[in-house]
Coordinates of C-alpha atoms in Angstrom, one line a residue:
M1 CA 3.9 16.3 25.7
H2 CA 6.2 14.4 22.9
T3 CA 8.5 18.4 22.8
E4 CA 11.6 16.3 20.7
F5 CA 8.7 16.2 17.1
Q6 CA 8.9 20.2 17.8
L7 CA 13.0 20.3 17.1
H8 CA 13.5 16.9 15.5
S9 CA 13.1 17.5 11.5
F10 CA 15.6 20.1 12.2
T11 CA 18.9 19.1 14.3
R12 CA 20.2 18.6 11.5
R13 CA 21.2 20.9 8.0
P14 CA 20.2 19.1 5.2
Q15 CA 22.9 17.4 2.6
T16 CA 23.4 17.7 -0.7
S17 CA 20.1 16.6 -3.0
S18 CA 22.5 15.0 -6.0
R19 CA 22.8 12.4 -3.0
I20 CA 19.4 10.8 -3.4
W21 CA 17.9 11.9 -6.2
V22 CA 18.0 8.6 -8.5
T23 CA 18.0 8.6 -13.2
G24 CA 17.8 7.3 -16.3
Y25 CA 17.3 3.4 -16.9
L26 CA 16.1 1.0 -14.8
D27 CA 17.2 -2.8 -14.0
D28 CA 15.5 -5.5 -15.5
C29 CA 13.4 -3.2 -17.5
T30 CA 13.5 -0.7 -20.7
C31 CA 12.0 2.3 -18.4
D32 CA 13.1 5.9 -17.1
V33 CA 12.6 7.2 -14.3
E34 CA 11.9 10.1 -16.3
T35 CA 9.3 8.8 -17.9
I36 CA 7.8 6.9 -15.2
D37 CA 7.8 10.9 -13.0
T38 CA 6.2 12.5 -15.8
F39 CA 3.3 10.3 -16.1
N40 CA 2.2 9.6 -13.1
N41 CA 2.7 13.2 -11.5
N42 CA 0.9 14.4 -14.3
K43 CA -1.6 12.4 -15.5
L44 CA -2.4 9.4 -13.4
F45 CA -1.6 10.7 -9.5
P46 CA -4.8 13.5 -9.7
R47 CA -7.1 11.0 -11.2
L48 CA -6.1 8.1 -8.8
N49 CA -6.3 10.0 -5.4
K50 CA -9.9 11.1 -6.5
L51 CA -11.1 8.2 -7.8
L52 CA -9.6 6.7 -4.1
E53 CA -11.7 9.0 -2.4
S54 CA -15.0 7.6 -3.2
D55 CA -17.2 5.3 -1.4
Y56 CA -16.5 2.1 -2.7
F57 CA -12.6 2.7 -2.4
R58 CA -12.8 4.8 1.1
H59 CA -13.9 1.2 2.6
Y60 CA -11.9 -1.6 3.4
K61 CA -13.1 -4.9 5.1
V62 CA -10.4 -5.7 7.3
N63 CA -9.5 -8.4 10.6
L64 CA -7.0 -7.3 12.3
K65 CA -7.8 -9.5 15.4
K66 CA -5.5 -11.9 14.0
P67 CA -2.8 -13.6 15.8
C68 CA 0.4 -13.8 14.4
P69 CA 0.7 -16.7 12.9
F70 CA 4.8 -17.4 13.5
W71 CA 5.6 -16.4 16.9
N72 CA 3.8 -15.3 20.3
D73 CA 3.9 -12.0 20.5
S74 CA 1.0 -9.9 22.5
S75 CA 3.5 -6.5 22.1
H76 CA 1.6 -3.3 20.3
C77 CA 4.1 -0.4 19.2
G78 CA 5.3 1.4 22.2
I79 CA 3.2 4.8 22.0
R80 CA 0.0 5.9 23.4
D81 CA -2.9 4.1 22.6
C82 CA -1.7 2.0 19.9
A83 CA -4.6 -0.3 20.3
V84 CA -7.7 -0.6 18.8
K85 CA -10.9 0.6 20.5
P86 CA -13.8 1.0 18.1
C87 CA -16.6 3.0 19.0
A88 CA -19.8 2.3 21.4
S89 CA -22.4 0.6 19.9
N90 CA -24.6 3.0 20.7
E91 CA -22.6 5.9 19.4
V92 CA -23.0 3.8 15.7
P93 CA -26.5 3.6 15.3
G94 CA -27.6 0.2 13.0
G95 CA -29.9 0.2 10.3
T96 CA -31.8 -1.6 7.0
E97 CA -31.8 1.1 4.4
S98 CA -29.8 3.2 3.1
A99 CA -30.9 7.1 1.9
S100 CA -28.0 9.2 1.2
Y101 CA -23.9 8.9 0.0
K102 CA -23.2 11.5 1.6
Y103 CA -20.5 9.6 4.4
S104 CA -17.0 12.7 4.5
E105 CA -19.5 14.8 6.3
E106 CA -21.0 12.4 8.7
A107 CA -18.2 10.3 9.1
S108 CA -16.0 13.1 9.8
K109 CA -18.7 14.8 12.5
H110 CA -18.5 10.9 14.0
V111 CA -15.0 11.7 14.6
G112 CA -15.3 14.2 16.5
E113 CA -17.2 11.7 19.4
C114 CA -14.7 9.8 19.0
E115 CA -11.7 10.9 20.9
E116 CA -9.7 6.8 20.9
A117 CA -9.2 7.8 17.2
K118 CA -7.3 10.6 17.3
R119 CA -4.3 8.1 18.6
L120 CA -1.4 8.0 16.5
G121 CA -1.4 4.4 16.4
A122 CA -5.0 4.1 16.6
V123 CA -7.3 2.5 13.8
N124 CA -10.1 4.8 13.6
E125 CA -12.8 2.4 12.7
S126 CA -16.1 4.1 13.4
L127 CA -18.8 4.5 10.0
S128 CA -21.4 6.8 10.0
E129 CA -25.1 5.5 9.8
E130 CA -25.5 5.6 6.3
T131 CA -22.8 3.7 5.8
Q132 CA -23.0 1.2 7.7
R133 CA -27.1 0.8 5.9
A134 CA -24.7 1.0 2.8
M135 CA -22.5 -2.0 3.8
L136 CA -25.6 -4.5 4.6
Q137 CA -26.3 -4.0 0.8
W138 CA -22.8 -4.6 -0.1
T139 CA -22.1 -7.5 1.5
Q140 CA -26.3 -8.7 -0.7
H141 CA -25.1 -8.1 -3.8
E142 CA -22.3 -9.4 -3.3
D143 CA -23.4 -12.7 -1.8
S144 CA -25.7 -13.5 -5.2
S145 CA -22.5 -12.0 -7.4
D146 CA -20.5 -13.6 -10.0
N147 CA -18.3 -11.5 -10.2
F148 CA -17.6 -11.4 -6.2
C149 CA -16.2 -14.7 -4.3
E150 CA -15.8 -13.7 -0.8
A151 CA -12.6 -15.0 1.1
D152 CA -13.5 -17.1 4.0
D153 CA -11.8 -14.7 6.5
I154 CA -14.0 -11.1 5.7
Q155 CA -16.7 -13.6 6.3
S156 CA -15.4 -13.6 10.4
P157 CA -17.1 -12.0 13.0
D158 CA -14.2 -10.0 13.0
A159 CA -13.2 -8.5 9.7
E160 CA -14.7 -5.2 9.8
Y161 CA -15.6 -2.0 7.3
V162 CA -12.7 0.8 8.2
D163 CA -12.8 4.3 6.8
L164 CA -9.3 4.6 4.9
L165 CA -10.1 8.1 4.6
L166 CA -10.5 8.5 8.0
N167 CA -7.3 6.3 8.9
P168 CA -4.4 7.8 6.8
E169 CA -0.8 5.4 6.6
R170 CA 1.5 8.1 8.6
Y171 CA 4.0 8.5 11.2
T172 CA 3.1 6.3 14.5
G173 CA 5.9 5.8 16.3
Y174 CA 6.6 2.0 15.4
K175 CA 10.0 1.5 15.6
G176 CA 12.5 -0.2 17.1
P177 CA 13.4 -3.4 17.6
E178 CA 10.0 -4.9 17.0
A179 CA 9.3 -3.5 13.9
W180 CA 13.1 -5.0 12.5
K181 CA 11.9 -8.2 13.9
I182 CA 8.9 -7.6 11.5
W183 CA 11.1 -6.6 8.4
N184 CA 14.3 -8.7 9.2
S185 CA 12.1 -12.0 9.2
I186 CA 10.1 -10.5 5.7
Y187 CA 13.6 -10.1 3.9
E188 CA 15.9 -12.7 6.1
E189 CA 13.0 -15.4 5.9
N190 CA 11.0 -15.3 2.5
C191 CA 13.3 -12.8 0.4
F192 CA 14.7 -14.4 -2.2
K193 CA 18.1 -14.4 -2.0
P194 CA 22.3 -15.8 -2.3
R195 CA 24.1 -17.5 0.4
T196 CA 26.4 -15.3 0.7
I197 CA 24.0 -12.4 2.0
E198 CA 24.8 -9.6 5.3
R199 CA 23.2 -10.4 8.2
P200 CA 20.9 -7.8 8.9
L201 CA 21.8 -4.8 10.4
N202 CA 21.1 -4.9 14.4
P203 CA 18.5 -2.4 15.3
L204 CA 20.1 -1.2 18.9
A205 CA 23.1 -1.2 17.6
S206 CA 22.5 1.8 15.8
G207 CA 19.4 4.8 16.4
R208 CA 18.9 5.0 12.6
G209 CA 19.3 1.2 12.2
E210 CA 16.0 -0.5 12.2
S211 CA 14.6 2.1 9.2
F212 CA 16.4 -0.9 6.8
I213 CA 18.0 -4.4 6.7
R214 CA 21.6 -4.5 5.2
P215 CA 21.5 -4.2 1.1
T216 CA 21.7 -7.7 -0.8
K217 CA 23.4 -8.3 -3.6
L218 CA 21.2 -9.4 -6.2
F219 CA 24.0 -11.3 -8.4
G220 CA 23.4 -15.0 -9.4
L221 CA 19.5 -15.0 -9.1
C222 CA 17.5 -14.9 -11.4
V223 CA 15.6 -11.8 -13.3
E224 CA 11.4 -14.0 -11.4
K225 CA 14.0 -13.9 -7.4
R226 CA 15.5 -10.4 -8.1
A227 CA 11.8 -9.2 -9.4
F228 CA 11.0 -10.7 -5.9
Y229 CA 13.6 -8.9 -4.3
K230 CA 12.9 -5.6 -5.5
L231 CA 9.4 -5.5 -5.3
I232 CA 9.5 -6.1 -1.6
S233 CA 12.5 -3.5 -0.8
G234 CA 10.7 -0.8 -3.2
L235 CA 7.4 -1.7 -0.8
H236 CA 9.6 -0.6 2.2
A237 CA 11.2 2.2 0.6
S238 CA 7.4 3.6 -0.3
I239 CA 6.0 3.3 3.3
N240 CA 9.5 4.9 4.5
I241 CA 8.5 7.9 2.2
H242 CA 4.9 7.8 3.3
L243 CA 5.8 8.2 7.1
S244 CA 8.5 10.7 6.5
A245 CA 5.8 12.6 4.6
R246 CA 3.7 12.8 7.4
Y247 CA 5.8 13.2 9.9
L248 CA 4.4 14.1 13.4
L249 CA 6.8 17.2 13.3
Q250 CA 4.9 18.6 16.6
D251 CA 3.4 17.3 19.4
T252 CA 1.8 20.0 22.5
W253 CA -0.8 21.3 23.8
S254 CA -1.7 23.6 21.0
G255 CA -1.9 20.7 19.0
T256 CA -0.7 19.1 16.9
K257 CA 1.4 19.1 13.2
W258 CA 2.0 16.6 10.3
G259 CA 4.2 17.2 7.5
H260 CA 7.4 16.5 5.5
N261 CA 10.7 15.4 7.9
I262 CA 13.8 16.0 5.0
T263 CA 15.6 15.3 8.1
E264 CA 14.4 11.7 8.2
F265 CA 13.8 11.1 4.6
Q266 CA 17.5 12.0 4.5
H267 CA 18.6 9.0 7.2
R268 CA 16.3 6.8 5.0
F269 CA 17.1 7.5 1.3
D270 CA 20.9 9.8 0.7
E271 CA 23.6 8.1 -0.1
V272 CA 26.3 8.4 2.1
L273 CA 24.0 7.9 5.1
T274 CA 22.6 5.1 4.0
Q275 CA 25.8 3.0 2.3
G276 CA 25.3 3.7 -0.9
E277 CA 21.5 1.9 -0.8
G278 CA 19.3 4.8 -0.2
P279 CA 18.8 5.4 -4.5
K280 CA 18.5 1.7 -5.4
R281 CA 15.8 1.1 -3.1
L282 CA 14.1 4.4 -4.9
K283 CA 15.4 2.7 -7.6
N284 CA 13.0 -0.7 -6.6
L285 CA 10.4 1.5 -5.4
Y286 CA 9.5 2.4 -9.3
F287 CA 9.9 -1.1 -10.4
L288 CA 6.8 -1.5 -8.0
Y289 CA 5.1 0.8 -9.7
L290 CA 6.4 -0.7 -13.3
I291 CA 4.4 -3.6 -12.3
E292 CA 1.3 -2.4 -10.3
L293 CA 1.3 -0.2 -13.0
R294 CA 1.5 -3.1 -15.6
A295 CA -0.8 -5.3 -13.5
V296 CA -3.6 -2.2 -14.1
S297 CA -3.3 -2.0 -17.3
K298 CA -4.1 -5.5 -18.5
V299 CA -7.0 -5.6 -16.4
L300 CA -9.3 -3.4 -18.1
P301 CA -11.2 -5.7 -19.9
F302 CA -12.0 -7.1 -16.5
F303 CA -14.1 -4.3 -14.9
E304 CA -15.3 -2.5 -19.0
R305 CA -18.2 -5.5 -18.9
P306 CA -21.6 -3.9 -19.1
G307 CA -22.4 -5.7 -16.4
F308 CA -19.9 -5.0 -14.1
Q309 CA -21.1 -2.6 -11.4
L310 CA -18.6 -1.4 -8.3
F311 CA -21.6 -1.4 -6.3
T312 CA -22.7 0.4 -3.4
G313 CA -26.3 0.7 -3.9
N314 CA -26.0 5.0 -5.6
E315 CA -26.6 4.2 -9.0
N316 CA -25.7 7.1 -10.2
R317 CA -22.5 8.0 -8.3
D318 CA -21.8 3.7 -8.8
R319 CA -21.6 4.8 -12.6
D320 CA -19.5 8.2 -11.7
T321 CA -17.0 5.9 -10.2
K322 CA -17.3 3.0 -13.1
N323 CA -16.7 5.7 -15.6
Q324 CA -13.5 7.5 -13.6
L325 CA -12.0 3.5 -12.9
L326 CA -12.4 3.0 -17.1
E327 CA -10.6 6.3 -17.8
I328 CA -7.3 5.5 -15.5
L329 CA -7.9 2.1 -16.6
H330 CA -7.7 3.7 -20.6
L331 CA -4.5 5.9 -19.4
T332 CA -2.5 3.2 -18.1
K333 CA -2.3 1.4 -21.6
S334 CA -1.3 4.5 -22.9
F335 CA 2.1 4.9 -20.9
P336 CA 5.0 4.4 -24.0
L337 CA 7.4 1.6 -22.2
H338 CA 5.4 -1.0 -19.5
F339 CA 7.1 -3.6 -18.3
D340 CA 7.2 -7.0 -20.2
E341 CA 5.7 -9.6 -17.5
N342 CA 6.5 -12.5 -20.4
S343 CA 10.0 -12.5 -18.6
F344 CA 8.5 -14.1 -15.6
F345 CA 8.7 -17.8 -15.6
A346 CA 9.3 -18.5 -19.6
G347 CA 11.7 -21.4 -20.8
N348 CA 11.0 -24.9 -18.9
K349 CA 7.8 -26.2 -18.2
K350 CA 7.9 -28.2 -15.2
E351 CA 11.0 -25.4 -13.5
A352 CA 8.4 -22.5 -14.9
A353 CA 6.0 -23.8 -13.1
K354 CA 8.3 -24.6 -9.4
L355 CA 9.1 -21.2 -9.5
K356 CA 5.9 -19.3 -9.3
E357 CA 4.3 -22.0 -7.4
E358 CA 7.7 -20.6 -4.6
F359 CA 6.9 -16.6 -5.1
R360 CA 3.3 -17.7 -4.1
L361 CA 4.7 -19.4 -1.5
H362 CA 6.4 -16.8 -0.2
F363 CA 4.1 -14.3 -1.1
R364 CA 1.3 -15.4 1.5
N365 CA 4.5 -16.0 3.9
I366 CA 5.0 -12.1 3.8
S367 CA 1.3 -11.7 3.9
R368 CA 0.7 -13.2 6.7
I369 CA 3.5 -12.0 8.5
M370 CA 0.9 -8.7 8.5
D371 CA -1.1 -10.2 11.3
C372 CA 2.7 -9.7 13.6
V373 CA 2.7 -5.6 13.6
G374 CA 1.9 -4.2 16.6
C375 CA 0.8 -1.4 15.2
L376 CA -3.4 -1.9 14.3
K377 CA -2.7 1.2 12.2
C378 CA 0.2 0.2 10.6
R379 CA -1.7 -3.6 10.6
L380 CA -4.3 -2.1 8.6
W381 CA -1.9 -0.6 5.9
G382 CA 0.7 -3.6 5.6
K383 CA -2.4 -5.5 5.2
L384 CA -3.7 -3.7 2.3
Q385 CA -0.9 -2.7 0.8
T386 CA 0.6 -7.0 0.4
Q387 CA -3.5 -7.9 -0.9
G388 CA -2.7 -5.3 -3.4
L389 CA 0.6 -6.3 -4.6
G390 CA -0.6 -10.3 -4.2
T391 CA -3.9 -9.1 -6.7
A392 CA -1.1 -7.5 -8.6
L393 CA 1.1 -10.9 -9.4
K394 CA -2.6 -12.5 -9.7
I395 CA -3.6 -10.2 -12.4
L396 CA -0.6 -10.3 -14.0
F397 CA -0.2 -14.2 -14.0
S398 CA -3.9 -14.8 -15.3
Q399 CA -3.1 -12.6 -18.5
K400 CA -4.9 -16.0 -20.9
L401 CA -7.7 -15.4 -18.3
I402 CA -8.1 -12.4 -18.8
E403 CA -8.7 -12.2 -22.6
N404 CA -10.6 -14.9 -22.6
M405 CA -12.9 -13.7 -20.3
P406 CA -16.4 -13.1 -22.2
E407 CA -18.6 -9.9 -22.5
S408 CA -21.2 -10.1 -21.1
G409 CA -22.3 -12.6 -18.6
P410 CA -20.4 -14.3 -16.2
S411 CA -16.8 -14.4 -15.5
Y412 CA -16.1 -18.3 -14.7
G413 CA -12.6 -18.1 -15.1
F414 CA -11.2 -14.8 -13.5
Q415 CA -12.4 -12.8 -10.6
L416 CA -11.9 -10.2 -8.3
T417 CA -13.4 -9.5 -4.9
R418 CA -14.2 -6.8 -3.9
Q419 CA -12.0 -6.5 -0.8
E420 CA -8.8 -7.5 -3.6
I421 CA -10.3 -5.1 -6.2
V422 CA -10.2 -2.4 -2.6
S423 CA -6.7 -3.3 -1.9
F424 CA -5.5 -3.4 -5.4
F425 CA -6.5 0.2 -6.7
N426 CA -5.3 1.7 -3.1
A427 CA -2.3 -0.2 -2.7
F428 CA -1.5 1.6 -6.0
G429 CA -2.6 5.2 -5.0
R430 CA 0.0 4.4 -2.5
I431 CA 2.7 3.6 -5.2
S432 CA 1.6 6.4 -6.9
T433 CA 1.8 8.7 -3.6
S434 CA 5.0 8.5 -2.9
V435 CA 6.6 9.1 -6.6
R436 CA 4.7 12.2 -6.4
E437 CA 6.5 12.5 -3.2
L438 CA 9.6 12.5 -4.4
E439 CA 8.9 15.6 -6.2
N440 CA 7.8 17.5 -3.0
F441 CA 11.2 16.0 -1.7
K442 CA 13.0 17.2 -4.0
N443 CA 11.9 20.5 -4.1
L444 CA 12.0 21.1 0.0
L445 CA 15.9 20.2 -0.3
R446 CA 16.2 22.5 -3.2
N447 CA 14.7 25.6 -1.2
V448 CA 16.6 24.6 1.9
Q449 CA 20.2 24.6 0.0

């Protein structure tokens, strides 16, 4: 019963923590790590985490059945029952009306009836009866609202709502050549890089080679291309922090135990073990945090309009959710050292427009690669986080449209769909959680030395 997980986190004494942590100012911006840590861990993280537990933000509609558009590959992660097996139709009764919206108790009870949802890599697609009824109201509201325009894919019969709280991002065992192929395609084919870049590590040559791709030297790249690479690297770092923080430490007949795996964390970020790259990856995580934080602060006028609703059908709860959101948005505007997005796509307008389009197409390709991820739970969070980051870029590149929005009535110049909103704030929640987890790992390493 997977006994290797029982001792894995204790097979090697943790190394000196000073070889991991980053301090001081970040490249290409005027902010320092310490300011981000203080703001995120003490102010933003607790509020954002609470917001993401609300009905509106915990349900994400996604199509996990789309085929990989880049290569023929029907493989799945090599752990038990990675494929999704939705609950039978008689386990999720349909309905047309909604009485109340207390999803947590109902959905948690339903999990026990769907044993397949307990598998590591499986996506729990169960929804309570009242949640299913609420979805019908949500769809009707979106179809008649000027504030949302659903993407074609969301209308697909294969697109389903997933409760994110029942499907947390954590270790699934998805690794090796299949996972390496995804990241290799992202870094090698879709990231801006100098021609002198080293080829990525072969994951079969080393037991730890698949965690990250061989470092890229960013000298000679313009600020936009450097930023693009750092955003992808930061996202990769964040995902690896989540997997290390919610690692399967024990899987036996007596049950499973999830928790922080210090050894796994060090293999991914220790300066010596990563040949000097670990701290750079963490700095890229902080850079990504600044980009998404700036987007959150810039989008306030869109959500602040009196007519805008975070609609679930429960008027009082919807109003409370919007108030929580506005509190967070105003808080982000108080951050003292925001990234200056005006440095992007400046200079010659023709060249800037060309670079911006290239930037967009590269990122669009990366988002499509997520349909090639074999583990469905990994695919779920990969799709959500890339869409969230894409929404952040959309916000930053739509600054004038947002500034010119009318205070009331429809906003035809700038729109965000429900899926963009949910993915945007959940993606930022993942980055915020990663920054908070770095503090947790720091304390754990301090205690074992």
